[in-house]
Backbone as numpy.savetxt, mean C-alpha at the origin, in Angstrom:
# Nx Ny Nz CAx CAy CAz Cx Cy Cz
33.89 -46.75 -37.22 33.26 -46.99 -35.95 33.67 -45.95 -34.92
34.94 -45.58 -34.93 35.46 -44.59 -33.99 34.81 -43.23 -34.26
34.59 -42.92 -35.52 33.98 -41.65 -35.90 32.54 -41.59 -35.39
31.81 -42.69 -35.50 30.42 -42.72 -35.03 30.37 -42.55 -33.52
31.27 -43.23 -32.78 31.31 -43.09 -31.33 31.63 -41.65 -30.94
32.58 -41.02 -31.63 32.94 -39.63 -31.36 31.76 -38.71 -31.62
31.01 -38.97 -32.70 29.82 -38.16 -33.01 28.75 -38.34 -31.95
28.55 -39.60 -31.49 27.56 -39.84 -30.45 27.94 -39.15 -29.14
29.19 -39.23 -28.77 29.66 -38.56 -27.54 29.52 -37.05 -27.69
29.87 -36.55 -28.87 29.75 -35.12 -29.15 28.28 -34.67 -29.06
27.36 -35.47 -29.59 25.92 -35.14 -29.55 25.40 -35.17 -28.11
25.87 -36.15 -27.31 25.46 -36.24 -25.90 25.90 -35.00 -25.14
27.14 -34.57 -25.38 27.66 -33.37 -24.70 26.83 -32.15 -25.08
26.49 -32.01 -26.35 25.66 -30.87 -26.79 24.30 -30.92 -26.12
23.71 -32.12 -26.06 22.39 -32.29 -25.45 22.43 -31.90 -23.97
23.47 -32.37 -23.26 23.64 -32.05 -21.83 23.86 -30.55 -21.66
24.71 -29.97 -22.49 24.97 -28.52 -22.40 23.70 -27.71 -22.65
22.92 -28.13 -23.65 21.67 -27.42 -23.94 20.69 -27.52 -22.76
20.57 -28.71 -22.18 19.66 -28.89 -21.05 20.12 -28.09 -19.83
21.42 -28.06 -19.60 21.94 -27.26 -18.48 21.66 -25.78 -18.73
21.85 -25.35 -19.96 21.58 -23.95 -20.31 20.11 -23.61 -20.08
19.23 -24.49 -20.50 17.79 -24.27 -20.32 17.45 -24.22 -18.83
18.05 -25.13 -18.05 17.82 -25.15 -16.61 18.31 -23.86 -15.96
19.51 -23.41 -16.32 20.05 -22.18 -15.75 19.20 -20.97 -16.13
18.75 -20.91 -17.36 17.89 -19.81 -17.80 16.58 -19.82 -17.01
16.01 -21.00 -16.81 14.76 -21.12 -16.05 14.97 -20.64 -14.61
16.05 -21.08 -13.99 16.34 -20.66 -12.61 16.54 -19.15 -12.57
17.27 -18.59 -13.53 17.49 -17.15 -13.57 16.16 -16.40 -13.72
15.31 -16.88 -14.61 14.02 -16.21 -14.81 13.17 -16.24 -13.55
13.17 -17.36 -12.87 12.35 -17.48 -11.66 12.90 -16.65 -10.51
14.22 -16.59 -10.37 14.79 -15.86 -9.23 15.22 -14.45 -9.60
15.72 -14.26 -10.79 16.26 -12.96 -11.18 15.23 -11.96 -11.63
14.15 -12.43 -12.22 13.14 -11.50 -12.72 11.93 -11.47 -11.80
11.52 -12.60 -11.31 10.31 -12.66 -10.48 10.51 -12.02 -9.12
11.70 -12.10 -8.54 11.92 -11.53 -7.21 11.72 -10.02 -7.20
12.34 -9.25 -8.12 12.08 -7.81 -8.11 10.62 -7.48 -8.41
9.98 -8.27 -9.26 8.57 -8.03 -9.56 7.74 -8.23 -8.30
8.05 -9.27 -7.53 7.33 -9.51 -6.29 7.56 -8.36 -5.32
8.80 -7.86 -5.25 9.10 -6.76 -4.33 8.36 -5.50 -4.73
7.96 -5.39 -5.99 7.29 -4.19 -6.45 5.79 -4.36 -6.61
5.18 -5.38 -5.98 3.74 -5.47 -6.06 3.17 -4.22 -5.42
2.12 -3.68 -5.97 1.63 -2.37 -5.58 1.24 -2.23 -4.12
0.44 -3.13 -3.60 -0.10 -2.94 -2.27 0.44 -3.97 -1.29
0.89 -3.49 -0.14 1.41 -4.35 0.91 0.45 -4.26 2.10
-0.08 -5.39 2.53 -1.05 -5.42 3.63 -0.39 -4.98 4.92
-1.11 -4.17 5.68 -0.67 -3.70 6.98 -1.43 -4.49 8.03
-0.74 -4.99 9.03 -1.38 -5.75 10.09 -2.19 -4.81 10.97
-3.50 -5.01 11.01 -4.39 -4.19 11.82 -5.35 -5.09 12.59
-6.21 -4.47 13.39 -7.20 -5.25 14.13 -8.15 -5.96 13.17
-8.47 -5.33 12.06 -9.32 -5.92 11.03 -8.43 -6.24 9.83
-7.97 -7.48 9.69 -7.06 -7.83 8.59 -7.67 -7.55 7.23
-6.81 -7.14 6.30 -7.25 -6.90 4.93 -7.98 -5.59 4.72
-7.75 -4.62 5.61 -8.45 -3.35 5.44 -7.52 -2.18 5.16
-6.22 -2.31 5.44 -5.28 -1.21 5.22 -4.07 -1.74 4.45
-3.71 -0.99 3.39 -2.60 -1.39 2.52 -1.70 -0.20 2.25
-0.39 -0.44 2.17 0.58 0.58 1.81 0.93 0.40 0.34
0.87 1.48 -0.43 1.22 1.44 -1.85 2.73 1.61 -1.98
3.44 0.51 -2.27 4.91 0.51 -2.35 5.44 1.40 -3.46
4.68 1.59 -4.51 5.19 2.30 -5.68 5.16 3.82 -5.51
4.58 4.30 -4.41 4.45 5.74 -4.24 5.05 6.22 -2.92
6.21 5.68 -2.57 6.89 6.07 -1.33 8.04 7.00 -1.67
8.12 8.10 -0.91 9.21 9.06 -1.06 9.84 9.29 0.30
11.15 9.34 0.33 11.88 9.63 1.57 12.63 10.94 1.37
12.37 11.91 2.25 13.08 13.18 2.23 14.27 13.03 3.17
15.45 12.89 2.58 16.64 12.50 3.31 17.01 13.48 4.42
17.01 14.77 4.15 17.45 15.75 5.14 16.50 15.88 6.33
15.22 15.78 6.09 14.25 16.00 7.17 13.79 14.72 7.86
14.01 13.58 7.24 13.54 12.32 7.81 12.06 12.07 7.58
11.44 12.86 6.71 10.01 12.70 6.42 9.84 11.61 5.36
8.86 10.74 5.60 8.49 9.71 4.64 7.10 10.04 4.14
6.92 9.95 2.85 5.68 10.33 2.20 5.15 9.12 1.44
3.86 8.83 1.57 3.32 7.68 0.85 1.81 7.70 0.78
1.27 6.66 0.18 -0.17 6.53 0.00 -0.63 5.23 0.64
-1.79 5.30 1.27 -2.38 4.16 1.95 -3.79 3.94 1.40
-4.13 2.69 1.14 -5.49 2.34 0.74 -6.19 1.77 1.96
-7.33 2.35 2.31 -8.10 1.89 3.47 -9.47 1.42 2.99
-9.74 0.14 3.20 -11.01 -0.46 2.80 -12.00 -0.25 3.94
-13.22 0.17 3.59 -14.26 0.38 4.59 -15.05 -0.92 4.75
-15.05 -1.46 5.97 -15.80 -2.69 6.24 -17.24 -2.34 6.60
-18.13 -3.31 6.49 -19.54 -3.09 6.87 -19.66 -2.70 8.33
-18.85 -3.33 9.17 -18.85 -3.03 10.61 -18.46 -1.57 10.86
-17.41 -1.14 10.18 -16.95 0.25 10.32 -17.99 1.22 9.77
-18.58 0.87 8.63 -19.60 1.73 8.03 -20.79 1.90 8.97
-21.22 0.80 9.56 -22.36 0.83 10.48 -22.05 1.71 11.70
-20.86 1.56 12.26 -20.45 2.36 13.42 -20.37 3.85 13.07
-19.83 4.16 11.90 -19.71 5.56 11.47 -21.09 6.16 11.25
-21.99 5.42 10.62 -23.34 5.93 10.37 -24.08 6.17 11.69
-23.87 5.30 12.67 -24.49 5.49 13.99 -23.95 6.75 14.67
-22.64 6.97 14.60 -22.05 8.16 15.22 -22.52 9.43 14.53
-22.70 9.37 13.22 -23.20 10.53 12.47 -24.65 10.81 12.89
-25.43 9.77 13.02 -26.83 9.90 13.42 -26.94 10.57 14.79
-26.10 10.14 15.75 -26.09 10.72 17.09 -25.65 12.19 17.05
-24.62 12.48 16.26 -24.13 13.85 16.16 -25.19 14.76 15.52
-25.89 14.22 14.54 -26.92 14.99 13.85 -28.07 15.33 14.82
-28.48 14.36 15.64 -29.55 14.60 16.63 -29.11 15.61 17.69
-27.85 15.54 18.10 -27.33 16.42 19.15 -27.14 17.86 18.66
-26.91 18.01 17.36 -26.64 19.34 16.81 -27.92 20.15 16.65
-27.82 21.42 16.99 -28.98 22.32 16.87 -28.85 23.19 15.62
-27.66 23.22 15.02 -27.43 24.08 13.85 -27.75 23.32 12.57
-28.41 24.01 11.67 -28.80 23.41 10.38 -27.57 23.09 9.52
-26.55 23.94 9.60 -25.34 23.73 8.81 -24.66 22.42 9.23
-24.59 22.16 10.53 -23.98 20.93 11.05 -24.80 19.72 10.65
-26.12 19.85 10.65 -27.00 18.74 10.24 -26.82 18.43 8.76
-26.67 19.47 7.94 -26.46 19.27 6.50 -25.12 18.57 6.25
-24.08 18.98 6.99 -22.76 18.35 6.84 -22.82 16.89 7.27
-23.53 16.59 8.36 -23.69 15.22 8.83 -24.40 14.37 7.79
-25.42 14.95 7.15 -26.16 14.22 6.10 -25.24 13.93 4.91
-24.41 14.90 4.56 -23.46 14.74 3.45 -22.47 13.61 3.75
-21.94 13.59 4.96 -20.99 12.55 5.37 -21.67 11.18 5.39
-22.92 11.16 5.85 -23.69 9.91 5.90 -23.85 9.32 4.50
-24.21 10.16 3.53 -24.37 9.70 2.14 -23.04 9.20 1.57
-21.96 9.89 1.91 -20.63 9.48 1.46 -20.30 8.09 1.99
-20.53 7.85 3.28 -20.21 6.56 3.89 -21.11 5.44 3.38
-22.31 5.76 2.98 -23.18 4.71 2.43 -22.61 4.18 1.12
-22.02 5.06 0.31 -21.49 4.68 -1.00 -20.05 4.19 -0.96
-19.28 4.65 0.02 -17.83 4.44 0.02 -17.44 2.98 0.20
-16.49 2.56 -0.63 -15.93 1.21 -0.54 -14.51 1.27 0.02
-13.73 2.26 -0.43 -12.37 2.42 0.06 -11.92 3.85 -0.16
-10.80 4.20 0.47 -10.23 5.52 0.27 -8.72 5.41 0.13
-8.13 6.34 -0.62 -6.69 6.48 -0.72 -6.32 7.72 0.08
-5.35 7.56 0.97 -4.93 8.65 1.83 -3.46 8.94 1.57
-3.18 10.20 1.26 -1.79 10.66 1.09 -1.32 11.07 2.48
-0.30 10.38 2.99 0.09 10.55 4.37 1.60 10.79 4.47
2.00 11.59 5.46 3.42 11.82 5.71 3.74 11.43 7.15
4.93 10.87 7.34 5.41 10.51 8.66 6.71 11.25 8.92
6.81 11.84 10.10 8.04 12.46 10.56 8.68 11.46 11.52
9.62 10.68 11.02 10.20 9.61 11.83 11.07 10.13 12.97
11.60 11.34 12.84 12.44 11.90 13.90 11.59 12.29 15.12
10.38 12.78 14.87 9.51 13.25 15.96 8.32 12.34 16.22
8.26 11.20 15.54 7.22 10.18 15.71 5.82 10.80 15.61
5.55 11.43 14.45 4.25 12.05 14.21 3.88 11.88 12.75
2.61 12.16 12.44 2.13 12.01 11.07 1.07 13.06 10.76
0.77 13.20 9.45 -0.34 14.04 9.03 -0.87 13.54 7.70
-2.16 13.70 7.53 -2.82 13.33 6.27 -2.88 14.57 5.40
-2.43 14.44 4.16 -2.40 15.57 3.25 -3.66 15.66 2.40
-4.16 14.50 1.96 -5.36 14.47 1.14 -5.97 13.08 1.17
-7.27 13.02 0.89 -7.99 11.74 0.85 -8.89 11.71 -0.36
-8.94 10.55 -1.00 -9.82 10.33 -2.14 -10.74 9.16 -1.80
-12.04 9.35 -1.94 -13.03 8.34 -1.56 -13.61 7.72 -2.83
-13.71 6.38 -2.84 -14.18 5.65 -4.02 -15.34 4.72 -3.65
-16.21 4.49 -4.64 -17.32 3.55 -4.44 -16.89 2.15 -4.88
-17.84 1.22 -4.86 -17.53 -0.18 -5.20 -17.07 -0.36 -6.64
-17.43 0.58 -7.53 -17.04 0.51 -8.93 -15.76 1.29 -9.21
-15.04 1.66 -8.15 -13.80 2.44 -8.25 -13.99 3.81 -8.88
-15.18 4.36 -8.70 -15.47 5.71 -9.17 -15.23 6.69 -8.03
-14.53 7.78 -8.32 -14.27 8.79 -7.30 -15.59 9.44 -6.89
-15.88 9.42 -5.58 -17.13 10.04 -5.11 -16.88 11.31 -4.32
-15.66 11.47 -3.80 -15.35 12.69 -3.05 -13.86 12.77 -2.85
-13.41 13.98 -2.56 -11.99 14.15 -2.23 -11.86 15.26 -1.21
-10.89 15.09 -0.35 -10.63 16.06 0.70 -9.15 16.40 0.62
-8.84 17.64 0.32 -7.44 18.03 0.16 -6.96 18.94 1.29
-7.72 19.00 2.36 -7.29 19.81 3.49 -6.23 19.06 4.28
-5.06 19.65 4.33 -3.95 19.03 5.06 -4.20 19.18 6.56
-4.03 18.09 7.28 -4.20 18.14 8.73 -2.91 18.60 9.39
-2.99 18.90 10.66 -1.80 19.26 11.44 -1.06 17.98 11.82
0.19 18.15 12.25 0.96 17.00 12.72 0.30 16.46 13.98
0.20 15.12 14.05 -0.38 14.43 15.20 0.61 13.36 15.65
0.76 13.20 16.96 1.64 12.16 17.48 1.12 10.79 17.06
2.01 9.90 16.70 1.63 8.54 16.31 1.33 7.76 17.58
0.07 7.32 17.77 -0.25 6.54 18.96 0.45 5.17 18.94
0.92 4.75 20.09 1.59 3.46 20.21 0.58 2.35 19.89
1.02 1.31 19.19 0.20 0.16 18.82 -1.03 0.53 17.99
-0.91 1.57 17.19 -2.02 2.00 16.33 -1.76 1.56 14.89
-2.76 1.71 14.06 -2.60 1.43 12.63 -1.55 2.35 12.05
-1.54 3.61 12.45 -0.56 4.57 11.95 0.86 4.14 12.32
1.05 3.64 13.54 2.38 3.16 13.97 2.81 1.98 13.10
1.87 1.10 12.78 2.18 -0.06 11.94 2.52 0.38 10.51
1.78 1.36 9.99 2.07 1.88 8.64 3.47 2.49 8.62
3.78 3.29 9.65 5.10 3.93 9.73 6.21 2.88 9.80
6.01 1.84 10.59 7.00 0.76 10.71 7.18 0.04 9.37
6.07 -0.29 8.71 6.15 -0.98 7.41 6.82 -0.10 6.36
6.51 1.20 6.38 7.11 2.11 5.42 8.63 2.20 5.66
9.03 2.29 6.91 10.46 2.35 7.25 11.16 1.06 6.82
10.55 -0.08 7.13 11.13 -1.37 6.73 11.24 -1.48 5.22
10.19 -1.05 4.52 10.21 -1.15 3.06 11.33 -0.28 2.49
11.49 0.92 3.01 12.55 1.82 2.53 13.92 1.18 2.76
14.15 0.62 3.93 15.44 0.00 4.23 15.73 -1.22 3.36
14.71 -2.02 3.08 14.92 -3.26 2.34 14.81 -3.12 0.82
14.22 -2.03 0.36 13.98 -1.87 -1.09 14.37 -0.46 -1.53
15.48 0.03 -1.07 15.90 1.42 -1.31 15.93 1.76 -2.80
16.22 0.77 -3.65 16.31 1.03 -5.09 14.96 1.36 -5.72
13.85 1.05 -5.02 12.52 1.33 -5.56 11.87 2.57 -4.94
12.58 3.24 -4.03 12.03 4.38 -3.32 12.58 5.67 -3.90
11.71 6.67 -4.07 12.14 7.97 -4.52 12.80 8.70 -3.36
14.02 9.14 -3.56 14.75 9.87 -2.52 14.88 11.33 -2.95
14.55 12.20 -2.02 14.66 13.65 -2.33 15.47 14.33 -1.26
């Protein structure tokens, strides 16, 4: 009888130990593996006047340590409202222009905006001097097909206060500080 009781107690302890192990493994998987995966989701929404239109790609951020330059990619979704406004401004510019070359360029931009769904912009921020520049842009249609690209690097421009660019710069800085292990440092 004593042997049976000892075996039952021994089996209960094993059962409890196994359940505790399973519980600990589950907690570890949920907190230890899922948290870094969440931190590395590709696109982080940027708060703008039109929510859901600008995203920072977390996986493509580089910080140049000596110069204070931050380099990254932004996805900008074109809304119908924005498309309509851009097409109207192109139409006005085309009517105002007397040169055929300018009219042809306006027509080209108009066709691009009719098809465009979103664009990826390679952008750099100089945090020491509070300025930015766009290095290149890739334009995509609704089927994620590349329709155009612009690789002309712009000049440095001051970051306007309370602008989308200021918000991108702030989010990029915050992301670098909070997730340094996922950022390329040069």
